[in-house]
Coordinates of N, CA, C and O in Angstrom, one line a residue:
V82 N 98.1 88.4 121.0 CA 97.8 89.0 122.4 C 96.3 89.5 122.2 O 96.2 90.4 121.1
L83 N 95.0 89.2 123.0 CA 93.9 89.7 122.7 C 93.2 90.9 124.2 O 93.8 91.2 125.1
E84 N 92.2 91.5 123.1 CA 91.5 92.5 123.9 C 90.7 91.9 124.2 O 90.3 92.0 122.2
R85 N 90.1 91.9 124.3 CA 88.6 91.6 124.5 C 87.5 92.2 125.1 O 87.4 92.2 126.6
P86 N 87.0 93.5 124.5 CA 86.7 94.2 125.6 C 84.6 94.6 125.7 O 84.1 94.9 126.3
V87 N 84.2 92.9 125.4 CA 82.7 92.8 126.1 C 82.8 91.5 126.9 O 83.9 91.0 127.5
D88 N 81.9 91.2 127.4 CA 82.0 90.2 128.9 C 80.1 89.5 128.3 O 79.8 90.3 128.0
V89 N 80.3 88.5 129.0 CA 79.0 87.5 129.2 C 78.5 88.5 130.0 O 77.9 89.2 130.9
G90 N 77.5 88.2 129.3 CA 75.7 89.4 129.6 C 75.9 90.5 128.6 O 74.7 91.5 128.2
D91 N 76.5 91.1 127.7 CA 76.8 92.4 127.5 C 75.7 91.9 126.2 O 75.4 90.4 125.2
E92 N 75.2 93.2 125.7 CA 73.9 93.2 124.6 C 75.3 93.8 124.0 O 75.7 94.9 124.3
V93 N 75.1 93.0 122.5 CA 76.0 94.0 121.1 C 75.1 94.3 120.2 O 74.3 93.7 119.9
T94 N 75.7 95.1 119.6 CA 75.0 95.8 118.3 C 75.9 95.5 116.9 O 76.8 95.3 117.3
K95 N 75.2 95.2 115.8 CA 76.1 95.3 114.8 C 76.7 95.5 114.0 O 76.6 96.7 113.9
G96 N 78.3 95.2 114.0 CA 79.4 96.3 113.9 C 80.0 96.8 114.9 O 81.1 96.8 114.8
Q97 N 79.4 95.9 116.3 CA 80.3 96.5 117.2 C 81.5 95.7 117.7 O 81.5 94.3 117.4
L98 N 83.0 96.0 117.8 CA 83.9 95.2 118.5 C 83.5 94.7 119.5 O 83.0 94.4 120.3
L99 N 84.1 93.3 119.7 CA 83.6 92.2 120.5 C 85.0 92.2 120.2 O 85.8 91.8 121.8
S100 N 86.0 91.8 120.1 CA 88.1 91.4 120.3 C 89.0 92.1 118.7 O 87.7 92.4 118.2
R101 N 90.1 92.4 120.1 CA 90.6 92.8 118.9 C 92.5 92.5 119.5 O 92.7 92.0 120.3
L102 N 93.3 91.7 118.3 CA 94.5 91.2 118.7 C 95.5 92.4 118.4 O 94.9 93.5 118.3
D103 N 96.7 92.7 119.0 CA 97.1 93.6 119.5 C 97.7 94.3 118.1 O 99.1 92.9 117.1
Q104 N 97.5 95.3 117.3 CA 97.8 95.5 116.3 C 99.2 96.3 116.5 O 98.9 96.4 114.6
R105 N 99.5 96.5 116.9 CA 101.1 97.5 116.4 C 101.7 96.8 115.8 O 102.7 97.2 114.6
D106 N 102.2 95.0 115.6 CA 102.9 94.7 114.3 C 102.4 95.0 113.3 O 103.4 94.9 112.6
Y107 N 100.6 94.6 113.4 CA 99.9 94.8 112.1 C 100.3 96.1 111.5 O 101.0 96.0 110.1
K108 N 100.2 97.3 112.4 CA 100.1 98.0 111.9 C 101.8 98.7 111.9 O 101.8 99.4 110.3
N109 N 102.8 97.9 111.6 CA 103.9 98.4 111.6 C 105.0 98.5 110.2 O 104.9 98.6 109.2
E110 N 104.1 96.7 109.9 CA 104.2 95.9 109.0 C 103.4 97.1 107.7 O 103.7 96.9 106.8
H111 N 102.0 96.8 108.0 CA 101.5 98.4 107.0 C 102.2 99.4 106.8 O 102.2 99.3 105.3
D112 N 102.2 100.7 107.6 CA 103.7 101.5 107.5 C 104.5 101.6 106.5 O 104.9 101.8 106.4
A113 N 105.1 100.2 107.0 CA 106.1 99.5 106.3 C 106.0 99.4 104.9 O 106.7 100.2 103.8
A114 N 105.6 98.6 104.5 CA 103.9 97.8 103.1 C 104.1 99.8 102.7 O 104.3 100.1 101.2
I115 N 103.3 100.6 103.5 CA 103.1 102.3 102.6 C 104.3 102.6 101.8 O 104.6 103.3 100.6
A116 N 105.6 102.3 103.0 CA 106.3 102.8 102.3 C 107.0 102.8 101.8 O 107.5 103.5 100.5
T117 N 107.2 101.1 101.0 CA 108.1 100.8 100.1 C 107.2 101.1 98.9 O 107.7 101.3 97.7
R118 N 105.6 101.5 98.6 CA 105.3 101.6 97.3 C 104.9 102.4 97.2 O 105.1 103.1 95.9
N119 N 105.6 103.6 98.3 CA 105.3 105.0 97.6 C 107.3 105.4 97.5 O 107.0 106.2 96.6
R120 N 108.1 104.5 97.6 CA 109.6 104.9 96.7 C 109.2 103.5 95.4 O 109.8 104.7 94.4
M121 N 108.4 103.2 95.4 CA 108.5 102.1 94.0 C 107.6 103.0 93.2 O 108.3 103.3 91.7
Q122 N 106.5 103.6 93.6 CA 105.6 104.8 93.4 C 107.0 105.9 92.3 O 106.2 106.1 91.0
A123 N 107.4 106.3 93.5 CA 108.4 107.3 92.7 C 109.5 106.6 91.8 O 109.4 107.8 91.0
N124 N 109.5 105.8 92.1 CA 111.2 104.7 91.4 C 110.2 104.9 89.7 O 110.9 104.9 89.2
F125 N 108.8 103.8 89.6 CA 108.1 104.2 88.6 C 107.9 105.4 87.5 O 108.6 105.5 86.5
E126 N 108.0 106.5 88.4 CA 107.7 107.8 87.5 C 109.4 108.1 86.9 O 108.8 108.8 85.9
R127 N 110.0 108.0 88.0 CA 111.2 108.2 87.5 C 111.5 107.9 86.4 O 112.3 108.8 85.1
V128 N 111.8 106.0 85.8 CA 112.2 105.4 84.5 C 111.1 105.7 83.5 O 111.3 105.7 82.9
K129 N 109.8 106.4 83.7 CA 108.6 105.9 83.0 C 109.3 107.4 82.2 O 109.4 107.5 81.3
I130 N 109.8 108.3 82.7 CA 110.1 110.0 82.3 C 110.9 109.8 82.0 O 112.0 110.4 80.0
A131 N 112.4 108.7 82.1 CA 113.7 108.4 81.6 C 112.8 107.3 80.5 O 113.6 107.4 79.4
A132 N 111.9 107.0 80.5 CA 112.2 105.9 79.2 C 111.2 106.6 77.7 O 111.2 106.1 76.9
E133 N 110.0 107.8 78.4 CA 109.8 108.7 77.3 C 111.1 109.2 76.8 O 110.7 109.2 75.2
S134 N 112.4 109.0 77.6 CA 113.0 110.1 76.6 C 114.4 109.3 76.0 O 115.1 109.6 74.7
G135 N 113.9 108.0 75.8 CA 114.7 107.1 75.8 C 115.8 106.9 76.3 O 116.8 106.2 75.5
A136 N 115.9 107.1 77.5 CA 117.3 107.0 78.7 C 117.2 105.7 79.2 O 118.1 105.1 78.8
V137 N 116.2 105.1 79.2 CA 116.2 103.5 79.5 C 115.3 102.3 78.6 O 114.2 103.0 78.2
S138 N 114.9 101.3 79.0 CA 114.9 100.7 78.0 C 113.3 100.1 78.4 O 112.7 100.7 79.9
R139 N 111.9 100.5 77.2 CA 110.7 99.8 78.0 C 111.0 98.2 79.0 O 110.6 98.5 79.9
Q140 N 112.2 97.8 78.8 CA 111.4 96.5 79.9 C 112.6 96.9 81.1 O 111.6 96.3 82.4
D141 N 112.8 98.2 81.4 CA 113.3 98.6 82.9 C 111.9 99.4 83.4 O 111.4 99.8 84.6
L142 N 111.1 100.0 82.4 CA 110.0 100.7 82.9 C 109.0 99.7 83.1 O 108.4 99.2 84.2
D143 N 108.5 98.6 82.3 CA 108.2 97.1 82.5 C 108.6 96.4 84.0 O 107.9 96.2 85.4
D144 N 109.7 96.5 84.3 CA 110.3 95.5 85.7 C 109.9 96.7 86.9 O 109.6 97.0 88.2
A145 N 109.8 98.8 86.7 CA 109.5 99.4 87.2 C 108.4 99.3 88.1 O 107.3 99.6 88.4
R146 N 107.6 98.8 87.0 CA 106.1 99.0 87.0 C 105.8 97.3 88.1 O 104.5 97.7 89.0
A147 N 106.1 96.4 87.7 CA 106.1 95.1 88.4 C 106.0 95.2 89.7 O 105.5 95.0 90.9
Q148 N 107.3 96.3 90.7 CA 108.0 96.2 91.4 C 107.2 97.4 92.5 O 106.6 96.9 93.6
L149 N 105.9 97.9 91.4 CA 105.1 99.1 92.1 C 103.4 98.0 92.6 O 103.6 97.6 93.2
D150 N 103.6 97.1 91.7 CA 102.7 96.0 91.4 C 102.4 95.5 92.7 O 101.6 95.6 93.9
V151 N 103.7 94.6 93.0 CA 103.9 94.2 94.1 C 104.4 94.8 95.1 O 103.3 94.5 96.1
A152 N 104.7 95.8 95.0 CA 104.1 96.8 96.7 C 103.3 97.2 96.9 O 102.9 97.0 97.9
Q153 N 102.3 97.4 96.3 CA 100.8 97.7 96.2 C 100.2 96.6 96.7 O 99.1 96.5 97.9
A154 N 100.1 95.1 96.4 CA 100.1 94.0 96.9 C 100.0 94.4 98.2 O 99.0 93.3 99.1
Q155 N 101.1 94.5 98.7 CA 101.7 94.2 100.1 C 101.1 95.1 100.9 O 101.0 94.6 101.5
V156 N 100.8 96.2 100.6 CA 100.0 96.9 101.3 C 99.0 96.7 101.6 O 98.4 96.7 102.5
N157 N 98.0 95.7 100.4 CA 96.5 95.3 100.5 C 96.5 94.4 101.3 O 95.8 94.4 102.1
I158 N 98.0 93.6 101.5 CA 97.9 92.1 102.1 C 97.5 92.8 103.8 O 97.1 92.3 104.6
T159 N 98.4 93.8 104.3 CA 98.9 93.5 105.5 C 98.2 95.0 105.7 O 97.1 95.1 107.0
G160 N 97.2 95.7 104.9 CA 95.5 96.2 105.2 C 94.3 95.4 105.7 O 94.7 95.4 106.5
K161 N 94.6 93.9 105.2 CA 93.3 93.0 105.2 C 93.9 92.2 106.9 O 93.0 92.3 107.2
A162 N 95.3 92.7 106.9 CA 95.6 91.8 108.2 C 94.9 92.5 109.4 O 94.5 92.3 110.5
I163 N 94.9 93.6 109.2 CA 94.4 94.5 110.4 C 93.3 94.5 110.2 O 92.5 94.4 111.1
Q164 N 92.2 94.1 109.1 CA 91.2 94.4 109.3 C 90.8 92.6 110.0 O 90.0 92.8 111.1
D165 N 92.0 92.0 109.6 CA 91.2 90.5 110.6 C 91.8 90.5 111.7 O 91.5 89.2 112.7
S166 N 92.6 91.2 112.4 CA 92.6 91.2 113.5 C 91.8 91.2 114.5 O 91.9 91.3 115.8
E167 N 90.6 92.5 113.8 CA 89.1 92.3 115.1 C 87.9 91.9 115.2 O 88.3 91.0 113.8
I168 N 87.5 91.5 115.8 CA 86.1 90.9 115.4 C 85.2 91.5 115.9 O 85.0 91.7 117.3
I169 N 84.3 91.5 114.8 CA 83.2 92.7 114.8 C 81.9 91.6 114.8 O 82.0 90.5 114.2
A170 N 80.6 91.8 115.9 CA 79.6 91.7 116.0 C 78.7 91.4 114.4 O 78.7 92.5 113.8
P171 N 78.6 89.8 114.0 CA 77.9 89.9 112.2 C 76.6 90.7 112.8 O 75.7 90.1 112.0
R172 N 75.8 90.5 113.7 CA 74.1 90.7 114.4 C 74.2 91.4 115.7 O 75.2 91.3 116.3
D173 N 73.1 91.8 115.8 CA 73.0 92.2 117.5 C 72.3 90.7 117.6 O 72.3 89.9 117.3
G174 N 72.9 91.1 119.1 CA 73.3 89.9 120.1 C 73.8 89.9 122.0 O 73.5 91.3 122.2
T175 N 73.5 89.1 122.3 CA 73.9 89.1 124.1 C 75.4 87.6 123.8 O 75.1 86.5 123.1
I176 N 76.2 88.0 124.5 CA 77.1 87.6 124.6 C 76.7 86.5 125.5 O 76.2 86.5 126.6
S177 N 77.1 85.3 125.5 CA 76.5 84.3 126.5 C 77.8 83.5 126.8 O 77.4 83.0 128.3
A178 N 78.9 83.6 126.5 CA 80.5 83.2 127.0 C 81.7 83.7 126.5 O 81.3 84.0 125.4
T179 N 82.1 83.6 127.1 CA 83.6 84.1 126.8 C 84.6 82.7 127.0 O 84.8 82.2 128.0
Y180 N 85.8 82.8 125.7 CA 86.3 81.7 126.3 C 87.5 82.2 126.8 O 88.9 81.3 127.1
V181 N 88.9 83.0 126.7 CA 89.3 83.8 126.8 C 89.3 84.7 127.6 O 88.5 85.9 127.5
E182 N 91.0 85.3 128.2 CA 90.8 86.5 129.1 C 90.9 87.8 128.4 O 92.3 87.1 127.2
S183 N 90.6 88.5 128.5 CA 91.7 90.1 127.7 C 93.4 89.4 128.3 O 93.9 89.2 128.9
F184 N 94.1 90.2 127.1 CA 95.4 89.9 127.3 C 95.8 88.4 127.5 O 97.4 88.8 128.0
M185 N 95.6 87.8 127.1 CA 95.9 85.7 126.5 C 96.1 86.6 125.4 O 95.7 86.6 124.6
N186 N 97.3 85.0 124.9 CA 97.7 84.8 124.5 C 97.1 83.8 123.3 O 96.0 83.4 124.0
V187 N 96.4 84.2 121.8 CA 94.6 82.9 121.4 C 96.3 82.6 120.0 O 97.4 83.1 119.5
Q188 N 95.6 81.1 119.6 CA 95.7 80.3 118.1 C 94.8 81.5 117.2 O 93.0 81.5 117.7
A189 N 95.0 80.2 116.6 CA 94.5 81.3 115.1 C 92.8 80.5 115.4 O 93.2 79.5 116.0
K190 N 91.9 80.5 114.8 CA 90.5 79.8 114.8 C 90.3 78.8 116.4 O 89.3 78.8 116.7
E191 N 90.7 79.8 117.4 CA 90.1 80.2 118.4 C 88.8 80.4 119.3 O 89.1 81.8 119.4
P192 N 88.0 79.8 119.9 CA 86.4 80.5 119.9 C 86.9 81.5 121.5 O 88.3 82.0 122.2
I193 N 86.3 82.8 121.1 CA 86.9 84.1 121.9 C 85.5 83.8 123.1 O 85.6 84.3 124.0
V194 N 84.3 84.2 122.0 CA 83.2 85.0 122.6 C 82.0 84.1 121.8 O 82.6 83.5 120.5
R195 N 81.1 83.9 122.7 CA 79.7 82.5 122.0 C 78.5 84.9 122.3 O 78.2 84.7 123.4
L196 N 78.2 84.5 121.1 CA 77.4 85.5 120.2 C 75.5 84.8 120.4 O 75.4 84.3 119.0
L197 N 75.2 84.9 121.1 CA 73.4 84.4 120.7 C 72.8 85.3 119.8 O 72.8 86.7 120.9
D198 N 71.6 85.7 118.7 CA 70.9 86.0 118.2 C 69.7 85.8 119.3 O 69.1 84.8 119.7
T199 N 69.4 87.0 119.5 CA 68.2 87.1 120.8 C 67.1 87.5 119.8 O 66.5 87.9 120.3
S200 N 66.9 87.8 118.7 CA 66.0 87.6 118.1 C 64.9 86.8 118.4 O 63.4 87.4 117.6
A201 N 65.4 85.6 118.2 CA 64.2 84.5 118.2 C 65.0 83.9 118.7 O 66.4 83.6 119.2
I202 N 64.1 83.0 119.5 CA 64.5 81.5 120.7 C 64.0 80.2 120.1 O 63.0 80.3 119.4
E203 N 65.4 79.7 120.0 CA 64.9 78.3 119.5 C 64.9 77.7 120.3 O 65.6 77.2 122.3
M204 N 63.8 76.6 120.5 CA 63.3 75.4 121.4 C 63.4 74.3 120.7 O 63.0 74.2 119.8
V205 N 63.7 72.7 121.7 CA 62.9 71.8 121.3 C 61.9 71.0 122.1 O 62.0 71.3 123.8
V206 N 61.0 70.9 122.0 CA 59.8 69.8 123.0 C 59.7 68.8 122.5 O 59.9 67.8 121.1
Q207 N 59.4 67.8 123.5 CA 59.5 66.1 122.9 C 57.7 65.9 122.7 O 57.0 65.9 123.3
V208 N 57.6 65.5 121.8 CA 56.0 64.9 120.8 C 56.1 64.0 121.1 O 56.9 62.8 120.2
P209 N 55.0 63.2 121.9 CA 55.0 61.3 121.8 C 54.4 61.2 120.4 O 54.4 61.7 119.8
E210 N 55.0 59.5 120.5 CA 55.0 58.9 119.2 C 54.0 59.3 118.7 O 53.2 59.5 117.4
S211 N 52.1 58.8 120.1 CA 50.8 59.2 119.1 C 50.4 60.1 118.5 O 49.5 59.8 118.2
L212 N 51.2 61.3 118.7 CA 50.8 62.3 118.1 C 52.1 63.2 117.0 O 51.2 64.4 116.4
I213 N 53.0 62.9 116.9 CA 54.0 62.8 116.6 C 52.9 63.0 114.6 O 54.0 64.1 113.7
S214 N 52.5 62.4 114.0 CA 52.2 62.9 113.5 C 51.0 62.9 112.6 O 50.3 63.9 111.8
L215 N 50.6 64.5 113.4 CA 49.6 65.7 113.8 C 50.2 67.1 113.6 O 50.1 68.2 113.6
A216 N 51.9 66.8 114.0 CA 52.8 67.4 113.9 C 52.8 68.5 112.5 O 52.3 69.6 112.6
S217 N 52.5 68.0 111.2 CA 52.7 68.9 110.4 C 51.6 69.7 110.1 O 51.4 70.1 109.2
R218 N 50.5 69.3 110.3 CA 49.1 69.9 110.3 C 49.1 70.8 111.4 O 48.0 71.8 111.2
V219 N 50.0 71.3 112.1 CA 49.4 72.0 113.4 C 50.3 73.7 112.5 O 50.6 74.2 111.8
S220 N 49.4 74.7 112.5 CA 49.6 75.7 112.0 C 49.6 77.4 113.0 O 50.2 78.0 112.6
E221 N 49.8 77.0 114.0 CA 50.0 78.2 115.1 C 50.3 77.5 116.4 O 49.3 76.0 117.4
V222 N 51.4 76.9 117.0 CA 51.9 77.4 118.1 C 52.0 78.4 119.4 O 52.9 79.5 118.3
N223 N 51.1 78.8 120.5 CA 52.1 80.0 121.3 C 52.9 78.6 122.3 O 52.1 77.8 122.5
V224 N 53.5 80.0 123.2 CA 54.3 78.5 124.1 C 54.3 80.1 125.2 O 54.2 81.1 125.4
E225 N 54.3 79.0 126.6 CA 54.3 80.0 127.6 C 55.5 79.3 128.8 O 55.7 78.5 128.8
F226 N 56.2 80.0 129.4 CA 57.7 80.0 130.1 C 57.3 80.3 131.4 O 56.3 80.9 131.9
D227 N 57.4 79.2 131.4 CA 57.0 79.5 133.2 C 57.6 80.8 134.1 O 56.8 81.4 135.2
A228 N 58.6 81.5 133.8 CA 59.8 82.4 134.4 C 58.4 83.9 134.0 O 58.3 84.7 134.5
F229 N 57.2 83.7 132.5 CA 56.4 84.6 132.9 C 55.1 83.9 132.3 O 54.5 84.3 131.1
P230 N 54.5 83.4 133.2 CA 53.4 82.8 133.7 C 51.9 83.5 132.9 O 51.7 84.8 133.2
G231 N 51.6 83.1 132.3 CA 49.7 83.9 131.6 C 50.0 85.0 130.6 O 49.6 85.3 129.5
Q232 N 51.5 85.3 130.4 CA 52.4 85.4 128.3 C 52.4 84.5 127.9 O 53.7 84.0 127.8
T233 N 51.4 84.3 126.5 CA 52.0 83.9 125.5 C 53.1 83.8 124.7 O 52.4 85.3 124.4
V234 N 53.9 83.6 124.0 CA 54.6 83.6 122.9 C 53.8 82.7 121.0 O 54.2 81.8 121.9
S235 N 54.0 84.0 120.9 CA 53.7 82.7 118.7 C 55.6 82.5 119.1 O 56.3 82.9 119.0
A236 N 55.1 81.1 117.7 CA 56.1 79.5 117.5 C 55.8 79.6 116.6 O 54.6 79.6 115.8
A237 N 56.9 78.9 115.8 CA 56.7 78.3 114.5 C 57.5 77.5 114.7 O 58.2 77.2 115.2
I238 N 57.1 75.8 113.9 CA 58.2 74.6 113.9 C 59.1 75.4 113.0 O 58.5 75.5 111.5
K239 N 59.7 75.2 112.9 CA 61.6 75.3 112.5 C 61.1 73.4 112.0 O 62.2 73.8 110.4
E240 N 61.7 72.9 112.8 CA 62.3 71.6 112.6 C 62.2 70.0 113.1 O 61.0 70.1 114.1
I241 N 61.1 69.1 112.2 CA 60.5 67.7 112.9 C 61.3 66.6 112.5 O 61.6 66.5 111.4
S242 N 61.8 66.1 113.9 CA 62.9 65.3 113.6 C 62.0 64.0 113.0 O 60.5 63.6 113.3
N243 N 61.9 62.7 112.2 CA 61.4 61.6 111.8 C 62.4 60.9 112.1 O 62.0 59.6 112.1
E244 N 62.7 60.7 114.0 CA 63.8 60.0 114.7 C 63.1 59.9 116.2 O 63.7 60.8 116.4
A245 N 62.8 58.8 116.8 CA 62.2 59.1 118.1 C 63.1 59.1 118.8 O 64.7 58.6 118.8
S246 N 63.7 59.2 120.2 CA 64.2 59.2 121.2 C 64.3 57.3 121.5 O 63.6 56.9 121.7
Q247 N 65.3 57.1 121.4 CA 65.3 54.9 122.1 C 64.8 55.4 123.3 O 64.5 54.0 123.9
T248 N 65.4 56.3 124.2 CA 64.7 55.9 125.7 C 63.1 56.4 126.5 O 62.2 55.8 126.4
T249 N 62.8 57.8 125.5 CA 61.6 58.2 125.6 C 61.0 57.9 125.2 O 59.9 58.3 125.1
R250 N 60.7 57.0 123.7 CA 60.2 57.4 122.1 C 59.3 58.8 122.2 O 58.6 58.1 121.5
T251 N 60.1 59.4 122.3 CA 59.1 61.5 122.0 C 59.9 61.3 120.4 O 61.5 60.7 120.6
F252 N 59.6 62.3 119.6 CA 60.0 62.9 118.9 C 60.6 64.7 118.9 O 59.6 65.6 119.6
P253 N 61.4 65.1 119.1 CA 61.8 66.1 119.2 C 61.5 67.3 118.1 O 61.7 66.5 116.6
V254 N 60.9 68.3 118.5 CA 60.0 69.3 117.5 C 61.0 71.0 118.0 O 61.1 70.8 119.1
T255 N 61.7 71.2 116.9 CA 62.4 72.8 117.0 C 61.6 73.4 116.7 O 60.9 73.4 115.6
L256 N 61.3 74.5 117.8 CA 60.3 75.5 117.7 C 61.1 77.2 117.9 O 62.4 77.1 118.6

């Protein structure tokens, strides 16, 4: 079951919680692993004292150490499962889409939200065949958006396609 505290249009910052699975079962398993590890730690300490006095064999001490190591590994595994039950924003951005509702059941690798990096906008322009050979020589690109007439924004060429569209005979250039 999923909890999704963000919605379309929300601005998020790096490290912010985007979504989380119901953690009750994960936390219960982690608590049980900690209790087992603590019991194995106490057992190891008792066997260690007994081994020092010669009351138990070295094998018993090694077995107690191995049981403690296995219990600690289980604590680590369940702790990681709790961490993995949360989706944290890897960068600042804007939620552009949500694919599930809060408290829905989800499957592994199912998309939850779409986070856009708003620090840079990527766009594709179509350049005619007659001008594409000049694209690699362009040193400065300024873009103007219809929504903001008169305001220019600096851009840089990111990629020049080496294949023209079959229908328009233009080359896509990514800025």
